[in-house]
Coordinates of C-alpha atoms and ligand atoms in Angstrom, one line a residue:
M23 CA 25.0 4.4 -6.4
H24 CA 25.4 5.6 -2.8
E25 CA 27.1 2.4 -1.6
A26 CA 28.3 3.7 1.7
S27 CA 24.8 4.7 2.8
H28 CA 22.9 1.4 2.6
Q29 CA 23.2 -2.3 2.0
L30 CA 20.7 -5.2 1.5
R31 CA 20.1 -8.0 3.8
C32 CA 18.4 -11.3 3.0
I33 CA 15.4 -11.8 5.3
G34 CA 15.9 -15.6 5.1
C35 CA 19.6 -16.3 5.8
G36 CA 20.7 -12.8 6.9
A37 CA 23.4 -12.5 4.2
V38 CA 24.5 -9.0 3.5
I39 CA 24.6 -7.9 -0.2
L40 CA 26.1 -4.7 -1.4
P41 CA 23.9 -2.7 -3.7
G42 CA 26.1 -3.2 -6.7
A43 CA 26.0 -7.0 -6.4
V44 CA 22.3 -7.4 -6.2
E45 CA 20.6 -10.0 -8.5
K46 CA 18.1 -8.7 -11.2
N47 CA 15.3 -10.6 -9.4
F48 CA 16.2 -9.0 -6.0
R49 CA 16.4 -12.4 -4.3
C50 CA 19.2 -13.9 -2.3
V51 CA 21.5 -16.1 -4.4
D52 CA 22.0 -18.5 -1.5
C53 CA 18.5 -19.1 -0.2
G54 CA 16.2 -17.3 -2.7
E55 CA 14.5 -15.1 -0.1
L56 CA 13.7 -11.4 -0.4
L57 CA 16.0 -8.6 0.6
E58 CA 15.5 -5.6 2.8
V59 CA 17.3 -2.3 2.7
E60 CA 19.3 -1.4 5.8
Y61 CA 21.4 1.5 6.8
P62 CA 24.6 0.5 8.6
S63 CA 25.1 3.9 10.2
W64 CA 21.8 3.9 12.0
S65 CA 19.3 1.2 11.4
A66 CA 18.7 -1.5 14.1
A67 CA 20.0 -4.1 11.7
G68 CA 23.1 -2.2 10.9
S69 CA 25.4 -4.6 12.7
A70 CA 26.0 -8.0 11.3
N71 CA 23.9 -11.1 12.2
Q72 CA 20.8 -9.1 13.0
S73 CA 17.6 -9.1 11.0
A74 CA 16.2 -5.6 10.2
T75 CA 13.4 -5.8 12.7
G76 CA 14.2 -8.9 14.7
G77 CA 16.4 -9.4 17.6
P78 CA 17.5 -7.0 20.3
I79 CA 18.0 -3.4 19.1
S80 CA 21.7 -2.4 19.2
S81 CA 22.8 1.2 19.7
P82 CA 23.4 2.6 16.3
R83 CA 26.7 4.3 15.5
R84 CA 25.5 7.6 14.0
M85 CA 22.0 8.2 15.2
P86 CA 20.4 11.2 13.5
N87 CA 19.0 13.7 15.9
P88 CA 15.2 13.2 16.1
G89 CA 14.4 16.8 17.1
A90 CA 16.4 18.1 14.2
L91 CA 14.8 15.7 11.7
R92 CA 11.3 16.6 12.8
W93 CA 12.1 20.3 12.3
L94 CA 13.8 19.8 9.0
W95 CA 11.0 17.7 7.6
Q96 CA 8.4 20.3 8.7
E97 CA 10.5 23.2 7.2
R98 CA 10.6 21.4 3.8
L99 CA 6.9 21.8 3.5
Q100 CA 7.5 25.5 2.8
S101 CA 10.3 24.9 0.2
R102 CA 9.9 25.3 -3.5
L103 CA 12.4 22.5 -4.4
A104 CA 10.8 19.5 -6.1
I105 CA 12.3 17.0 -3.8
D106 CA 11.3 18.9 -0.7
R107 CA 7.7 19.1 -2.1
S108 CA 7.7 15.3 -2.5
G109 CA 6.2 13.6 0.6
V110 CA 8.7 10.8 0.1
W111 CA 11.9 12.7 -0.5
R112 CA 11.0 15.2 2.2
F113 CA 12.1 12.4 4.5
R114 CA 15.2 11.5 2.5
E115 CA 17.5 11.2 5.5
L116 CA 15.7 7.9 6.3
L117 CA 15.9 6.6 2.7
P118 CA 19.4 7.5 1.5
I119 CA 19.2 5.0 -1.4
V120 CA 20.2 7.1 -4.4
E121 CA 23.4 9.0 -5.0
H122 CA 21.6 12.1 -6.3
P123 CA 18.3 12.7 -4.4
E124 CA 18.1 16.1 -6.1
K125 CA 17.6 14.2 -9.4
A126 CA 14.8 11.9 -8.1
V127 CA 12.0 11.3 -10.5
T128 CA 9.0 12.9 -8.6
L129 CA 5.4 13.8 -9.3
R130 CA 4.9 15.4 -5.9
E131 CA 3.8 12.1 -4.4
G132 CA 3.0 11.7 -0.7
N133 CA 1.8 14.4 1.7
T134 CA -1.6 12.7 1.5
P135 CA -4.5 13.6 3.7
L136 CA -5.5 12.0 7.0
Y137 CA -9.3 12.2 7.3
L138 CA -11.5 11.7 10.3
L139 CA -14.3 9.1 9.7
P140 CA -16.9 10.3 12.3
K141 CA -19.9 8.3 10.9
S142 CA -18.1 5.0 10.9
A143 CA -16.5 5.7 14.3
E144 CA -19.9 6.4 15.8
K145 CA -21.4 3.2 14.3
L146 CA -18.5 1.2 15.7
G147 CA -18.4 2.9 19.0
L148 CA -14.8 4.1 18.5
D149 CA -13.5 7.4 19.8
Q150 CA -11.0 8.1 17.1
L151 CA -11.1 6.6 13.6
Y152 CA -9.0 8.0 10.7
A153 CA -8.3 7.2 7.1
K154 CA -4.9 7.9 5.6
H155 CA -5.8 8.3 1.9
Q156 CA -2.9 7.1 -0.2
G157 CA -5.3 7.1 -3.2
M158 CA -4.7 10.9 -3.3
N159 CA -1.3 10.3 -4.9
P160 CA -0.5 11.5 -8.4
T161 CA -1.7 8.4 -10.2
G162 CA -4.4 7.6 -7.7
S163 CA -2.7 4.9 -5.5
F164 CA 0.0 4.4 -2.8
K165 CA 2.2 2.8 -5.5
D166 CA 3.6 6.3 -6.4
T167 CA 5.4 6.6 -3.1
G168 CA 7.3 3.4 -3.8
M169 CA 7.7 4.1 -7.4
T170 CA 9.5 7.4 -7.0
A171 CA 12.1 5.6 -4.9
A172 CA 12.7 2.5 -7.0
L173 CA 12.4 4.1 -10.4
S174 CA 14.8 6.9 -9.3
Q175 CA 17.2 4.1 -8.5
A176 CA 16.7 2.5 -11.9
H177 CA 17.2 5.9 -13.6
Q178 CA 20.4 6.7 -11.8
L179 CA 21.7 3.2 -12.6
G180 CA 21.3 4.1 -16.3
F181 CA 18.5 1.6 -17.1
D182 CA 16.4 2.4 -20.2
W183 CA 13.5 -0.1 -19.5
V184 CA 11.5 -0.9 -16.4
A185 CA 9.0 -3.7 -16.1
C186 CA 6.3 -5.0 -13.7
A187 CA 3.5 -7.5 -13.4
S188 CA 0.5 -5.9 -12.0
T189 CA -3.2 -6.0 -10.9
G190 CA -3.3 -2.4 -12.3
N191 CA -2.1 0.2 -9.9
T192 CA 1.6 -0.6 -10.0
S193 CA 1.5 -0.5 -13.8
A194 CA -0.2 2.8 -13.9
S195 CA 2.3 4.3 -11.5
M196 CA 5.4 2.8 -13.1
A197 CA 4.3 3.9 -16.6
A198 CA 3.8 7.5 -15.3
Y199 CA 7.1 7.7 -13.5
A200 CA 9.0 6.1 -16.4
S201 CA 7.6 8.7 -18.8
R202 CA 8.6 11.5 -16.5
A203 CA 12.1 10.1 -16.5
G204 CA 12.2 9.6 -20.3
M205 CA 12.4 5.8 -19.8
N206 CA 10.4 3.0 -21.3
S207 CA 8.0 0.6 -19.5
L208 CA 6.7 -2.9 -20.0
V209 CA 3.7 -4.1 -18.0
L210 CA 2.2 -7.6 -17.8
L211 CA -1.4 -7.6 -16.8
P212 CA -3.9 -10.5 -16.2
E213 CA -6.3 -10.2 -19.2
G214 CA -9.8 -9.2 -18.2
K215 CA -9.0 -9.1 -14.5
I216 CA -8.1 -5.5 -13.9
S217 CA -10.2 -2.4 -14.1
W218 CA -10.3 -0.4 -17.4
S219 CA -9.3 2.8 -15.6
K220 CA -6.0 1.3 -14.5
L221 CA -5.3 -0.2 -18.0
S222 CA -6.1 3.2 -19.6
Q223 CA -3.7 5.0 -17.3
A224 CA -0.8 2.6 -18.4
L225 CA -1.7 3.2 -22.0
D226 CA -1.9 7.0 -21.6
Y227 CA 1.5 7.1 -19.9
G228 CA 3.0 5.3 -22.8
A229 CA 3.7 1.7 -21.5
V230 CA 4.0 -1.3 -23.6
A231 CA 1.0 -3.1 -22.1
C232 CA 0.7 -6.8 -22.5
Q233 CA -2.5 -8.6 -21.3
L234 CA -1.7 -12.2 -20.6
N235 CA -4.3 -15.0 -20.4
T236 CA -3.4 -15.8 -16.8
D237 CA -3.8 -14.3 -13.4
F238 CA -1.4 -11.9 -11.5
D239 CA 0.6 -14.8 -10.2
G240 CA 1.0 -16.1 -13.7
C241 CA 2.2 -12.7 -14.9
V242 CA 4.8 -12.6 -12.2
R243 CA 6.1 -16.0 -13.3
V244 CA 6.4 -14.8 -16.9
L245 CA 8.0 -11.5 -15.9
T246 CA 10.6 -13.3 -13.8
D247 CA 11.8 -15.0 -16.9
V248 CA 11.7 -11.9 -19.1
V249 CA 13.8 -10.0 -16.5
R250 CA 16.4 -12.8 -16.6
R251 CA 16.6 -12.6 -20.4
A252 CA 16.3 -8.9 -21.2
P253 CA 18.0 -5.7 -19.9
V254 CA 15.0 -4.5 -17.9
Y255 CA 14.8 -3.3 -14.3
L256 CA 12.2 -5.1 -12.2
L257 CA 9.8 -2.8 -10.4
N258 CA 7.5 -5.3 -8.7
S259 CA 7.4 -5.0 -4.9
V260 CA 10.1 -7.7 -4.5
N261 CA 12.3 -4.7 -5.3
P262 CA 13.2 -3.6 -1.8
Y263 CA 13.6 0.1 -2.8
R264 CA 9.9 0.3 -3.5
L265 CA 9.3 -0.4 0.2
E266 CA 11.7 2.4 1.2
G267 CA 9.3 4.9 -0.5
Q268 CA 6.2 3.3 0.8
K269 CA 7.4 3.4 4.4
T270 CA 7.2 7.2 4.3
A271 CA 3.4 7.0 4.8
A272 CA 4.3 5.8 8.4
F273 CA 6.4 9.0 8.9
E274 CA 3.5 11.1 7.7
I275 CA 1.0 9.4 10.0
A276 CA 3.4 9.9 13.0
E277 CA 3.9 13.5 12.1
E278 CA 0.1 14.1 11.9
F279 CA -0.2 12.5 15.4
D280 CA 2.5 14.9 16.7
W281 CA 4.9 11.9 16.9
Q282 CA 2.5 10.0 19.1
V283 CA 1.6 7.1 16.8
P284 CA -2.0 5.7 16.7
D285 CA -2.8 2.5 18.5
H286 CA -3.7 0.5 15.4
L287 CA -3.1 0.7 11.7
I288 CA -5.2 -1.5 9.3
V289 CA -3.8 -2.2 5.8
P290 CA -5.2 -4.2 2.9
G291 CA -3.1 -7.3 1.9
G292 CA -2.4 -8.4 -1.6
N293 CA 1.2 -9.1 -2.5
L294 CA 1.9 -8.0 1.1
A295 CA 4.6 -5.5 0.5
N296 CA 2.8 -2.4 1.8
S297 CA 2.1 -3.8 5.3
S298 CA 5.8 -4.8 5.4
A299 CA 6.9 -1.3 4.3
L300 CA 4.7 0.5 6.9
G301 CA 6.0 -1.8 9.6
K302 CA 9.5 -1.1 8.7
G303 CA 8.8 2.7 8.7
F304 CA 7.3 2.6 12.2
L305 CA 10.0 0.3 13.6
E306 CA 12.7 2.5 12.2
M307 CA 11.1 5.6 13.7
M308 CA 10.9 4.0 17.1
H309 CA 14.5 2.8 16.9
L310 CA 15.6 6.4 16.1
G311 CA 13.7 7.8 19.0
L312 CA 11.3 9.8 16.8
T313 CA 8.4 7.9 18.4
S314 CA 8.1 5.8 21.5
K315 CA 6.0 2.9 20.3
V316 CA 4.7 1.2 17.1
P317 CA 1.0 0.7 16.3
K318 CA -0.4 -2.7 16.0
I319 CA -0.4 -3.4 12.3
S320 CA -3.3 -5.6 11.0
V321 CA -3.7 -6.9 7.5
V322 CA -7.0 -7.6 5.9
Q323 CA -7.5 -9.9 2.9
A324 CA -10.5 -10.8 0.7
E325 CA -12.0 -14.2 1.6
G326 CA -11.3 -15.4 -2.0
A327 CA -7.6 -14.3 -1.9
N328 CA -6.6 -15.1 1.7
P329 CA -3.4 -17.1 1.7
L330 CA -1.8 -15.1 4.6
Y331 CA -5.0 -15.4 6.7
L332 CA -4.9 -19.2 6.2
Y333 CA -1.2 -19.4 6.9
L334 CA -1.5 -17.6 10.2
L335 CA -4.5 -19.6 11.2
Q336 CA -2.9 -22.9 10.5
Q337 CA 0.6 -22.2 11.9
D338 CA 1.6 -25.8 11.1
G339 CA 5.2 -25.0 10.2
R340 CA 4.5 -25.1 6.5
D341 CA 5.2 -22.1 4.3
I342 CA 2.3 -20.1 2.9
Q343 CA 0.2 -22.3 0.5
P344 CA -0.4 -20.6 -2.9
M345 CA -4.0 -20.5 -4.0
Q346 CA -6.2 -19.7 -6.9
A347 CA -7.3 -16.2 -6.0
D348 CA -10.7 -14.7 -6.7
T349 CA -12.3 -11.4 -5.6
R350 CA -14.0 -8.4 -7.1
A351 CA -11.4 -6.3 -5.3
T352 CA -9.1 -7.0 -8.3
A353 CA -6.2 -5.0 -6.9
I354 CA -5.7 -7.7 -4.2
R355 CA -6.6 -10.8 -6.3
I356 CA -3.3 -12.5 -5.5
G357 CA -2.8 -16.1 -4.5
N358 CA 0.9 -16.3 -4.1
P359 CA 2.1 -13.1 -2.3
A360 CA 5.8 -12.5 -2.6
S361 CA 6.3 -10.6 0.6
W362 CA 4.3 -12.9 2.9
R363 CA 7.2 -13.6 5.2
K364 CA 7.9 -9.9 5.8
A365 CA 4.2 -9.2 6.4
A366 CA 3.8 -12.1 8.8
R367 CA 6.8 -10.8 10.7
V368 CA 5.3 -7.3 11.0
I369 CA 2.0 -8.6 12.2
Q370 CA 3.7 -10.7 14.9
E371 CA 6.2 -8.0 15.9
T372 CA 3.6 -5.3 16.3
G373 CA 0.9 -7.5 17.9
G374 CA -1.6 -7.0 15.0
Y375 CA -4.0 -9.4 13.4
C376 CA -4.9 -10.8 10.0
E377 CA -8.6 -10.8 9.0
Q378 CA -10.5 -12.0 6.0
V379 CA -13.7 -10.3 4.7
S380 CA -16.4 -11.4 2.3
E381 CA -17.4 -9.7 -1.0
A382 CA -20.6 -8.3 0.6
E383 CA -18.6 -6.9 3.6
I384 CA -16.2 -5.2 1.2
A385 CA -19.0 -3.6 -0.8
L386 CA -20.8 -2.4 2.3
A387 CA -17.6 -1.0 3.8
K388 CA -16.9 0.8 0.6
A389 CA -20.3 2.4 0.6
D390 CA -19.8 3.4 4.2
I391 CA -16.6 5.2 3.4
G392 CA -18.4 6.9 0.4
Q393 CA -21.0 8.2 2.8
E394 CA -18.2 10.0 4.7
G395 CA -17.5 11.9 1.4
I396 CA -14.4 9.9 0.8
G397 CA -14.1 7.6 -2.1
C398 CA -11.7 4.6 -2.3
E399 CA -11.3 1.5 -4.4
P400 CA -12.7 -1.8 -3.2
A401 CA -9.3 -3.2 -2.2
S402 CA -9.0 -0.2 0.2
A403 CA -12.4 -0.8 1.7
V404 CA -11.3 -4.2 3.1
T405 CA -9.7 -2.2 5.9
L406 CA -13.1 -0.9 7.3
A407 CA -14.7 -4.3 6.7
G408 CA -11.8 -5.9 8.7
L409 CA -12.1 -3.3 11.5
K410 CA -15.8 -4.0 11.9
K411 CA -14.8 -7.7 12.5
L412 CA -11.9 -6.8 14.9
V413 CA -14.3 -4.6 16.9
R414 CA -16.9 -7.3 17.1
E415 CA -14.2 -9.8 18.2
G416 CA -13.1 -7.4 20.9
K417 CA -9.6 -7.0 19.3
V418 CA -10.0 -3.3 19.0
R419 CA -11.1 -1.3 22.1
R420 CA -13.3 1.8 22.1
D421 CA -10.5 4.1 23.4
E422 CA -8.0 3.0 20.8
S423 CA -7.1 5.3 17.9
V424 CA -7.3 3.5 14.6
V425 CA -6.1 4.5 11.2
L426 CA -7.3 2.8 8.0
L427 CA -4.9 2.9 5.1
L428 CA -6.9 3.6 2.0
T429 CA -4.7 2.6 -0.9
G430 CA -6.5 3.6 -4.1
H431 CA -8.8 6.4 -5.4
T432 CA -12.5 5.6 -6.0
L433 CA -12.2 6.4 -9.8
K434 CA -9.8 3.5 -10.2
D435 CA -12.8 1.2 -10.4
S436 CA -16.0 3.0 -11.2
E437 CA -17.5 -0.1 -12.8
Y438 CA -17.6 -1.7 -9.4
V439 CA -19.5 1.3 -7.9
I440 CA -22.0 1.4 -10.8
D441 CA -22.6 -2.3 -10.4
F442 CA -23.1 -1.9 -6.7
H443 CA -25.7 0.8 -7.1
Q444 CA -27.4 -1.0 -10.0
G445 CA -27.7 -4.1 -7.8
T446 CA -25.6 -6.3 -10.2
L447 CA -22.4 -6.5 -8.2
L448 CA -23.1 -9.4 -5.9
S449 CA -24.7 -12.7 -6.5
R450 CA -27.6 -13.8 -4.4
E451 CA -25.4 -16.1 -2.4
E452 CA -22.8 -13.4 -1.8
S453 CA -25.4 -10.9 -0.5
A454 CA -27.3 -13.4 1.6
G455 CA -27.8 -12.0 5.1
H456 CA -26.8 -8.5 4.0
Q457 CA -29.8 -7.6 1.7
H458 CA -31.1 -5.0 4.1
E459 CA -27.8 -3.1 4.6
I460 CA -27.1 -3.2 0.9
A461 CA -30.6 -1.8 0.0
E462 CA -30.0 1.0 2.5
R463 CA -26.8 2.1 0.8
R464 CA -27.8 1.7 -2.8
R465 CA -28.7 4.9 -4.8
A466 CA -30.8 4.8 -7.9
T467 CA -30.0 7.0 -11.0
L468 CA -33.2 8.6 -12.2
S469 CA -34.0 9.4 -15.8
L470 CA -36.5 12.3 -15.9
D471 CA -38.1 14.7 -18.4
A472 CA -36.2 17.9 -18.8
S473 CA -38.7 19.8 -16.6
S474 CA -38.4 21.5 -13.3
D475 CA -41.7 19.9 -12.2
A476 CA -40.2 16.4 -12.6
V477 CA -37.1 17.4 -10.7
L478 CA -39.2 19.1 -7.9
R479 CA -41.3 15.9 -7.5
V480 CA -38.1 13.9 -6.9
L481 CA -36.8 16.5 -4.5
E482 CA -40.0 16.5 -2.5
A483 CA -40.0 12.8 -2.3
A484 CA -36.4 12.8 -1.1
I485 CA -37.1 15.5 1.5
Q486 CA -40.0 13.4 2.9
A487 CA -38.1 10.1 2.8
Ligands
F0G517 N1 -4.6 -1.8 -2.5 C1 -4.5 -1.5 -3.8 C2 -5.3 -0.4 -4.3 C3 -3.5 -2.2 -4.6 O1 -3.4 -1.8 -5.8 C4 -2.7 -3.2 -4.0 C5 -1.7 -3.9 -4.8 C6 -2.9 -3.5 -2.6 C7 -3.9 -2.8 -1.9 C8 -2.1 -4.5 -1.9 O2 -0.9 -4.0 -1.6 O3 0.4 -5.9 -2.7 O4 1.5 -4.3 -1.1 O5 -0.2 -6.0 -0.3 N2 -1.6 -3.8 -6.0 C9 -0.5 -4.4 -6.8 C10 -0.5 -3.9 -8.2 C11 -0.3 -5.8 -6.6 O6 0.0 -4.6 -9.1 O7 -1.0 -2.8 -8.4 P1 0.3 -5.1 -1.4

């Protein structure tokens, strides 16, 4: 453990916890809140009594040189070393969390593409719209960037077993990285409420996969008890080391923009760790002088799983109210998000918004992204659906550059896509008011005789259409 390089700070009471003294549930012993990693030698929160992103920024003691860092990170793209080829460990100066970075468990995560979305940009009247596709990670979701960080930590601490509760992607990612490291993994999944593709990944990568007759929030409750009673290392996103890996997507975005960050970043919200991680990444870069501003960070939730949206709407001094969540975007079917306080803080600090979108809006946005030649899973498409609303409400201007964070690969949930095109995805009530747009985007699969005449008739009709 690299004790000198980092410490943990409670986001509730501000208590500092040394890495060796952290509880198994990664919560503060005094107030029960979540923890955040900070780096005393350079992060804004390095001095006592300051929260990681709040309060005035003090001058850090050993500020890394921004120019040298940019050069080094670029150079590593040419290297043959496994950790240099990882889009997470390439930035290891800003996540010194393990004693032996050279022994990190990596599958060459990160370094994901940033695509232009010209068709959607035109429809929305925006000059610059991009998608940062974190679904192009080794197991098909952004979880890999966090997993390489936290699982490497577990590995170097000598754990044999890792565990998580999941809506599917975390379990797939954790199982893969555990297998790479020669470790064992236990996953708790809400029975019948995750896609088969994600479950099949966890099985293929050798996890002990338990489907529980509850939802994601119920799985988290059970796992909390399991972790207390068994020698397993918790890899849900309450583990703050996960966020250190996930924040590197912010570094990649800034690098792609030549260290001029975009105006607005839009992220899906489930358990609300990823929005927090990206906010942390952008704020750290600005603090270090790598960039001169942070983008607005907005979070989009599904209408049926919108506790953060309701919390920010009500602002009545009460904590977030857990809810019974329901959405076909199963990755974000979460009613009691663990990292809500961190996410709310990031939205407020960066001047972003929280939006909610309906099932039909998600399906339409997913089809729109597909028509750009880019697939993603439904939970990722909430970003475009949310952007459409933000533009309509005048919260995003035409000349602002916007990046949508796509979190999962389209093959993560092919049942959803088939149902959409077959017209069985949405109920009559859900599609009300959107029938025309849905019909425009649906594609039929055609069963034909094995003859060129039959195929040519179809082609002719398509050309004339
Ligand atoms: N998008 C996808 C594809 C996800 O899998 C998740 C979360 C999110 C967005 C939301 O991210 O939780 O950080 O706000 N999936 C978790 C899982 C919960 O278990 O795979 P968040």
